[in-house]
Every structure is written in structure tokens, then in C-alpha cells.
PDB file of C-alpha atoms in Angstrom:
ATOM      1  CA  MET U 982      60.295  18.573  17.452  1.00 75.00           C
ATOM      2  CA  LEU U 983      60.178  16.228  14.435  1.00 73.00           C
ATOM      3  CA  VAL U 984      59.994  18.674  11.779  1.00 81.00           C
ATOM      4  CA  HIS U 985      63.127  20.567  13.568  1.00 85.00           C
ATOM      5  CA  ALA U 986      65.055  17.179  14.881  1.00 82.00           C
ATOM      6  CA  GLU U 987      68.565  16.357  13.774  1.00 86.00           C
ATOM      7  CA  VAL U 988      70.220  12.728  13.950  1.00 84.00           C
ATOM      8  CA  ASP U 989      74.049  13.057  13.098  1.00 91.00           C
ATOM      9  CA  GLY U 990      73.824  16.376  11.476  1.00 91.00           C
ATOM     10  CA  GLN U 991      70.880  15.105   9.374  1.00 91.00           C
ATOM     11  CA  ARG U 992      67.166  16.429   8.963  1.00 91.00           C
ATOM     12  CA  LEU U 993      64.000  14.584   8.100  1.00 88.00           C
ATOM     13  CA  GLU U 994      63.161  15.219   4.536  1.00 89.00           C
ATOM     14  CA  GLU U 995      59.602  16.571   3.699  1.00 89.00           C
ATOM     15  CA  HIS U 996      58.043  13.266   2.551  1.00 89.00           C
ATOM     16  CA  GLU U 997      59.847  11.707   5.607  1.00 86.00           C
ATOM     17  CA  ILE U 998      57.754  13.826   8.041  1.00 85.00           C
ATOM     18  CA  VAL U 999      54.257  13.464   5.440  1.00 87.00           C
ATOM     19  CA  MET U1000      54.777   9.695   5.713  1.00 85.00           C
ATOM     20  CA  GLY U1001      55.396   9.774   9.746  1.00 80.00           C
ATOM     21  CA  PHE U1002      52.297  12.258  10.278  1.00 79.00           C
ATOM     22  CA  PHE U1003      50.259  10.162   7.880  1.00 78.00           C
ATOM     23  CA  LEU U1004      50.995   6.826   9.967  1.00 76.00           C
ATOM     24  CA  LEU U1005      50.602   8.777  13.354  1.00 74.00           C
ATOM     25  CA  VAL U1006      46.788   9.345  11.919  1.00 74.00           C
ATOM     26  CA  ALA U1007      45.897   5.975  11.185  1.00 73.00           C
ATOM     27  CA  ALA U1008      47.802   4.041  13.383  1.00 71.00           C
ATOM     28  CA  GLY U1009      45.513   6.137  16.093  1.00 72.00           C
ATOM     29  CA  ASN U1010      42.523   5.979  14.889  1.00 75.00           C
ATOM     30  CA  ASP U1011      42.575   1.944  13.851  1.00 78.00           C
ATOM     31  CA  SER U1012      43.781   1.379  17.527  1.00 85.00           C
ATOM     32  CA  THR U1013      41.354   3.296  18.922  1.00 89.00           C
ATOM     33  CA  LYS U1014      38.411   2.077  17.288  1.00 91.00           C
ATOM     34  CA  ALA U1015      39.137  -1.288  17.681  1.00 91.00           C
ATOM     35  CA  THR U1016      39.435  -0.950  21.836  1.00 93.00           C
ATOM     36  CA  TYR U1017      36.368   1.674  21.695  1.00 95.00           C
ATOM     37  CA  CYS U1018      34.054  -1.265  19.588  1.00 95.00           C
ATOM     38  CA  SER U1019      35.712  -4.181  22.210  1.00 95.00           C
ATOM     39  CA  ALA U1020      35.176  -2.147  25.164  1.00 97.00           C
ATOM     40  CA  MET U1021      31.492  -1.265  24.480  1.00 97.00           C
ATOM     41  CA  ARG U1022      31.288  -5.080  23.472  1.00 97.00           C
ATOM     42  CA  ALA U1023      32.131  -5.860  26.953  1.00 97.00           C
ATOM     43  CA  LEU U1024      29.845  -3.348  28.770  1.00 98.00           C
ATOM     44  CA  MET U1025      27.220  -5.117  26.455  1.00 97.00           C
ATOM     45  CA  GLU U1026      27.754  -8.679  27.840  1.00 97.00           C
ATOM     46  CA  HIS U1027      28.941  -7.773  31.514  1.00 97.00           C
ATOM     47  CA  PRO U1028      25.838  -5.156  32.257  1.00 96.00           C
ATOM     48  CA  GLU U1029      26.561  -5.260  36.201  1.00 98.00           C
ATOM     49  CA  GLU U1030      30.068  -3.396  34.906  1.00 98.00           C
ATOM     50  CA  ARG U1031      28.220  -0.711  32.504  1.00 98.00           C
ATOM     51  CA  ARG U1032      25.842  -0.359  35.543  1.00 98.00           C
ATOM     52  CA  LYS U1033      28.366   0.325  37.875  1.00 98.00           C
ATOM     53  CA  LEU U1034      29.858   3.062  35.255  1.00 98.00           C
ATOM     54  CA  LEU U1035      26.757   4.437  34.524  1.00 98.00           C
ATOM     55  CA  ASP U1036      26.050   4.620  38.807  1.00 98.00           C
ATOM     56  CA  ASP U1037      29.793   6.152  38.776  1.00 98.00           C
ATOM     57  CA  PRO U1038      30.814   7.924  35.557  1.00 97.00           C
ATOM     58  CA  SER U1039      34.253   8.523  37.936  1.00 97.00           C
ATOM     59  CA  LEU U1040      35.259   5.239  37.016  1.00 98.00           C
ATOM     60  CA  ILE U1041      35.140   5.286  33.311  1.00 98.00           C
ATOM     61  CA  PRO U1042      39.092   6.270  33.247  1.00 97.00           C
ATOM     62  CA  SER U1043      39.643   2.716  34.688  1.00 96.00           C
ATOM     63  CA  ALA U1044      37.266   1.299  32.593  1.00 97.00           C
ATOM     64  CA  VAL U1045      39.866   2.736  29.675  1.00 96.00           C
ATOM     65  CA  GLU U1046      42.708   1.236  31.099  1.00 94.00           C
ATOM     66  CA  GLU U1047      40.902  -2.324  31.678  1.00 95.00           C
ATOM     67  CA  SER U1048      40.074  -2.320  27.875  1.00 95.00           C
ATOM     68  CA  LEU U1049      43.483  -1.303  26.743  1.00 92.00           C
ATOM     69  CA  ARG U1050      44.399  -4.420  29.524  1.00 91.00           C
ATOM     70  CA  MET U1051      41.828  -6.799  28.048  1.00 92.00           C
ATOM     71  CA  PHE U1052      41.250  -5.873  24.418  1.00 91.00           C
ATOM     72  CA  PRO U1053      44.627  -4.724  22.874  1.00 86.00           C
ATOM     73  CA  ALA U1054      44.309  -3.524  19.420  1.00 85.00           C
ATOM     74  CA  PHE U1055      46.985  -5.362  18.098  1.00 82.00           C
ATOM     75  CA  ALA U1056      48.187  -8.980  18.743  1.00 82.00           C
ATOM     76  CA  HIS U1057      51.956  -9.269  18.966  1.00 83.00           C
ATOM     77  CA  PHE U1058      55.045  -7.042  18.175  1.00 82.00           C
ATOM     78  CA  ARG U1059      57.938  -8.419  17.095  1.00 86.00           C
ATOM     79  CA  ARG U1060      61.266  -6.372  18.579  1.00 86.00           C
ATOM     80  CA  THR U1061      64.912  -7.497  17.695  1.00 91.00           C
ATOM     81  CA  ALA U1062      67.290  -7.619  21.118  1.00 92.00           C
ATOM     82  CA  THR U1063      70.028  -4.986  21.139  1.00 92.00           C
ATOM     83  CA  ARG U1064      71.892  -6.957  23.893  1.00 94.00           C
ATOM     84  CA  ASP U1065      72.136 -10.807  25.778  1.00 96.00           C
ATOM     85  CA  VAL U1066      69.347 -10.842  28.424  1.00 95.00           C
ATOM     86  CA  GLU U1067      68.000 -13.880  30.241  1.00 95.00           C
ATOM     87  CA  LEU U1068      64.024 -13.360  31.208  1.00 88.00           C
ATOM     88  CA  ASN U1069      62.607 -16.285  32.984  1.00 87.00           C
ATOM     89  CA  GLY U1070      65.377 -18.440  32.425  1.00 93.00           C
ATOM     90  CA  LYS U1071      65.770 -17.789  28.994  1.00 94.00           C
ATOM     91  CA  LYS U1072      68.604 -16.126  27.341  1.00 97.00           C
ATOM     92  CA  ILE U1073      68.105 -13.803  24.584  1.00 96.00           C
ATOM     93  CA  ARG U1074      70.914 -13.180  22.453  1.00 97.00           C
ATOM     94  CA  ALA U1075      71.553  -9.771  21.241  1.00 96.00           C
ATOM     95  CA  GLY U1076      70.233  -9.724  17.821  1.00 96.00           C
ATOM     96  CA  ASP U1077      67.633 -12.364  18.419  1.00 96.00           C
ATOM     97  CA  LYS U1078      64.010 -11.569  17.058  1.00 95.00           C
ATOM     98  CA  VAL U1079      61.542 -11.745  20.097  1.00 92.00           C
ATOM     99  CA  ALA U1080      57.815 -11.039  19.620  1.00 89.00           C
ATOM    100  CA  MET U1081      55.482  -9.598  22.409  1.00 84.00           C
ATOM    101  CA  TRP U1082      51.848 -10.935  22.656  1.00 86.00           C
ATOM    102  CA  TYR U1083      49.821  -8.291  24.088  1.00 82.00           C
ATOM    103  CA  VAL U1084      46.790 -10.597  24.232  1.00 82.00           C
ATOM    104  CA  SER U1085      48.798 -13.129  26.597  1.00 85.00           C
ATOM    105  CA  SER U1086      51.123 -10.437  28.732  1.00 85.00           C
ATOM    106  CA  ASN U1087      48.048  -8.540  29.623  1.00 85.00           C
ATOM    107  CA  ARG U1088      46.215 -11.391  31.329  1.00 88.00           C
ATOM    108  CA  ASP U1089      49.317 -12.843  32.993  1.00 88.00           C
ATOM    109  CA  GLU U1090      48.005 -14.736  35.749  1.00 90.00           C
ATOM    110  CA  THR U1091      51.182 -13.788  37.956  1.00 89.00           C
ATOM    111  CA  ARG U1092      50.181 -10.033  37.779  1.00 88.00           C
ATOM    112  CA  TYR U1093      45.974 -10.172  37.638  1.00 89.00           C
ATOM    113  CA  GLU U1094      44.256 -11.863  39.618  1.00 91.00           C
ATOM    114  CA  ASP U1095      41.138 -13.477  37.405  1.00 94.00           C
ATOM    115  CA  PRO U1096      42.520 -11.835  34.262  1.00 94.00           C
ATOM    116  CA  ASP U1097      40.017 -12.776  31.949  1.00 94.00           C
ATOM    117  CA  ARG U1098      37.301 -11.259  34.192  1.00 95.00           C
ATOM    118  CA  PHE U1099      36.352  -7.348  33.027  1.00 96.00           C
ATOM    119  CA  ASP U1100      36.461  -5.484  35.935  1.00 97.00           C
ATOM    120  CA  VAL U1101      36.054  -2.160  34.970  1.00 97.00           C
ATOM    121  CA  THR U1102      37.552  -0.677  38.822  1.00 96.00           C
ATOM    122  CA  ARG U1103      40.719  -2.769  38.094  1.00 92.00           C
ATOM    123  CA  ASN U1104      42.555   0.166  36.983  1.00 82.00           C
ATOM    124  CA  PRO U1105      45.705  -2.287  35.702  1.00 79.00           C
ATOM    125  CA  GLU U1106      48.951  -1.649  34.596  1.00 83.00           C
ATOM    126  CA  HIS U1107      49.345  -3.185  31.199  1.00 82.00           C
ATOM    127  CA  GLN U1108      51.687  -3.326  28.019  1.00 77.00           C
ATOM    128  CA  ALA U1109      49.336  -1.093  25.711  1.00 81.00           C
ATOM    129  CA  PHE U1110      51.049   1.685  24.077  1.00 77.00           C
ATOM    130  CA  GLY U1111      54.761  -0.071  24.308  1.00 72.00           C
ATOM    131  CA  ALA U1112      54.141  -0.093  28.019  1.00 69.00           C
ATOM    132  CA  GLY U1113      56.561   3.223  28.431  1.00 64.00           C
ATOM    133  CA  GLY U1114      59.745   1.714  26.682  1.00 69.00           C
ATOM    134  CA  ARG U1115      61.640   3.060  23.980  1.00 69.00           C
ATOM    135  CA  HIS U1116      58.568   2.227  21.006  1.00 69.00           C
ATOM    136  CA  TYR U1117      55.933   3.904  23.430  1.00 72.00           C
ATOM    137  CA  CYS U1118      53.067   5.410  21.655  1.00 75.00           C
ATOM    138  CA  LEU U1119      53.163   8.815  20.753  1.00 74.00           C
ATOM    139  CA  GLY U1120      49.602   9.397  20.823  1.00 78.00           C
ATOM    140  CA  ALA U1121      48.469   7.352  24.125  1.00 82.00           C
ATOM    141  CA  ALA U1122      47.759  10.339  26.142  1.00 86.00           C
ATOM    142  CA  LEU U1123      45.145  11.439  22.639  1.00 87.00           C
ATOM    143  CA  ALA U1124      43.896   7.848  22.704  1.00 89.00           C
ATOM    144  CA  ARG U1125      43.028   7.609  26.451  1.00 92.00           C
ATOM    145  CA  LEU U1126      41.038  10.878  25.972  1.00 94.00           C
ATOM    146  CA  GLU U1127      39.285   9.938  23.726  1.00 94.00           C
ATOM    147  CA  LEU U1128      38.249   6.371  24.813  1.00 95.00           C
ATOM    148  CA  ARG U1129      37.313   8.321  28.124  1.00 97.00           C
ATOM    149  CA  ILE U1130      34.904  10.517  26.108  1.00 97.00           C
ATOM    150  CA  LEU U1131      33.521   7.745  23.592  1.00 97.00           C
ATOM    151  CA  ILE U1132      32.467   5.804  26.517  1.00 98.00           C
ATOM    152  CA  GLU U1133      31.167   8.522  28.354  1.00 97.00           C
ATOM    153  CA  GLU U1134      29.030   9.965  25.468  1.00 97.00           C
ATOM    154  CA  THR U1135      27.992   6.424  24.416  1.00 97.00           C
ATOM    155  CA  LEU U1136      26.501   5.562  27.791  1.00 97.00           C
ATOM    156  CA  LYS U1137      25.196   8.625  28.266  1.00 96.00           C
ATOM    157  CA  ARG U1138      23.205   8.591  25.408  1.00 96.00           C
ATOM    158  CA  TYR U1139      22.393   4.783  25.264  1.00 97.00           C
ATOM    159  CA  PRO U1140      22.866   3.817  28.458  1.00 96.00           C
ATOM    160  CA  ARG U1141      20.452   0.493  27.176  1.00 95.00           C
ATOM    161  CA  MET U1142      22.316  -0.130  24.431  1.00 96.00           C
ATOM    162  CA  GLU U1143      22.484  -4.099  23.076  1.00 96.00           C
ATOM    163  CA  LEU U1144      24.034  -6.286  21.117  1.00 96.00           C
ATOM    164  CA  ALA U1145      21.813  -7.082  17.813  1.00 96.00           C
ATOM    165  CA  GLY U1146      23.718  -9.979  15.932  1.00 96.00           C
ATOM    166  CA  LYS U1147      27.153 -11.629  16.488  1.00 95.00           C
ATOM    167  CA  PRO U1148      30.276  -9.500  16.381  1.00 94.00           C
ATOM    168  CA  VAL U1149      32.710 -10.478  13.917  1.00 94.00           C
ATOM    169  CA  TYR U1150      36.400 -10.188  14.464  1.00 90.00           C
ATOM    170  CA  ALA U1151      38.807  -9.563  11.950  1.00 89.00           C
ATOM    171  CA  GLU U1152      40.909 -12.534  10.450  1.00 87.00           C
ATOM    172  CA  SER U1153      44.295 -11.317  11.567  1.00 82.00           C
ATOM    173  CA  PRO U1154      47.333 -13.007  12.401  1.00 80.00           C
ATOM    174  CA  PHE U1155      48.605  -9.579  13.675  1.00 78.00           C
ATOM    175  CA  ILE U1156      45.214  -7.227  14.381  1.00 79.00           C
ATOM    176  CA  ASN U1157      43.130  -8.431  17.594  1.00 82.00           C
ATOM    177  CA  GLN U1158      39.818  -6.171  16.308  1.00 88.00           C
ATOM    178  CA  LEU U1159      36.368  -6.627  16.002  1.00 90.00           C
ATOM    179  CA  LYS U1160      35.374  -6.543  11.897  1.00 92.00           C
ATOM    180  CA  THR U1161      31.525  -5.762  12.826  1.00 94.00           C
ATOM    181  CA  LEU U1162      29.659  -5.376  16.139  1.00 95.00           C
ATOM    182  CA  PRO U1163      25.762  -5.174  15.481  1.00 96.00           C
ATOM    183  CA  VAL U1164      23.608  -3.355  18.234  1.00 96.00           C
ATOM    184  CA  ARG U1165      20.808  -1.548  18.908  1.00 96.00           C
ATOM    185  CA  LEU U1166      21.214   2.135  20.493  1.00 93.00           C
ATOM    186  CA  ASP U1167      17.856   2.289  21.960  1.00 81.00           C
ATOM    187  CA  PRO U1168      16.280  -1.086  23.013  1.00 66.00           C
TER     188      PRO U1168
END
């Protein structure tokens, strides 16, 4: 559809199509890796949650959703308001810049009971992938599938995996990702 799409009689040029595919590949690789690493860290730090998945692998899809909620790969995105609106008593005018803080909205106490607790049975609605809006991630279904398989296979092969050092986060105001996660696979 992207290759054949027309807007106002114009089609994308070859370099625009190629760069679009590069963007899709890079964005999906980085964000999926980030969520996977943080999910595995949480499972190692919360052995009772890992035990739930080992005992009942059918919970893995809800663990994926909980991981997406708790560990968004990006801290925030900025958008431009297209119309005047009032949100929680705050007026936002068309043209205003608005930042969506995923790490905050996905832990909103008015939406989630005990929002800082990692719970593989929660299966929450969350803001990951753009929350179904205009900027919804084209790779959301693939990312969910990849995360499900990665978690499933890691637990199957390394059910006793444990931390082997201090995890370090990447230093960035934009990304919310681990830089290193030292583990011992088969203690």
C-alpha cells in the first residue's frame, strides 16, 4: 500500500520508500529489544511472577502487555495539537506542543491498581504503540508476537536465569532502555 499510495496525485519517491522501510526496521528492532530486556529483568527480580509463567505459559501474552505498560521503550513523544481542547482542566490550543510521557501515563494511579507492581496477570490497556491513535505503530502485532516468543523460549530454555551484575540504563531523556543486563543463564 505504501509503494502504490497517492496523496494529492503524488506518489512517494523511491528514496522515501526505502527510508520508510529503514525506519520501520530500526524502530521495531530497538523498541522490541528494550521491552524484552526490561521484561526479563522484571522476571528475574520477581521470581513469583516468573513462576506464574513457568507454571502457566498461557499467561505470557498478558505478561507481554504488562511489560509494554511498565517498560515503554521510549520515555515520551511530542505532538502538535490540531485543535483546541481541554484536558483535565488544562486548555490546549491548536498548534501547542504536547508531550506524552509514557513512563507516567502507563503508571497512572487512577487507571491501574498498584501501578508500580509488575503483575503478569494484569493484561492492561496501555499507551504503548501510540494507543491506537493516528500515530499507532505499524509493527505492533509483530512486536507482540516477537515478545511472546522471546519470553516463552527464554523461560523454556533458562527457567533459572538470574541477574549476574548491576543493570545499567542508557543515559537519554528520550529512551527508556537498558544499556546492559548481565545475566547468568543456567545457575
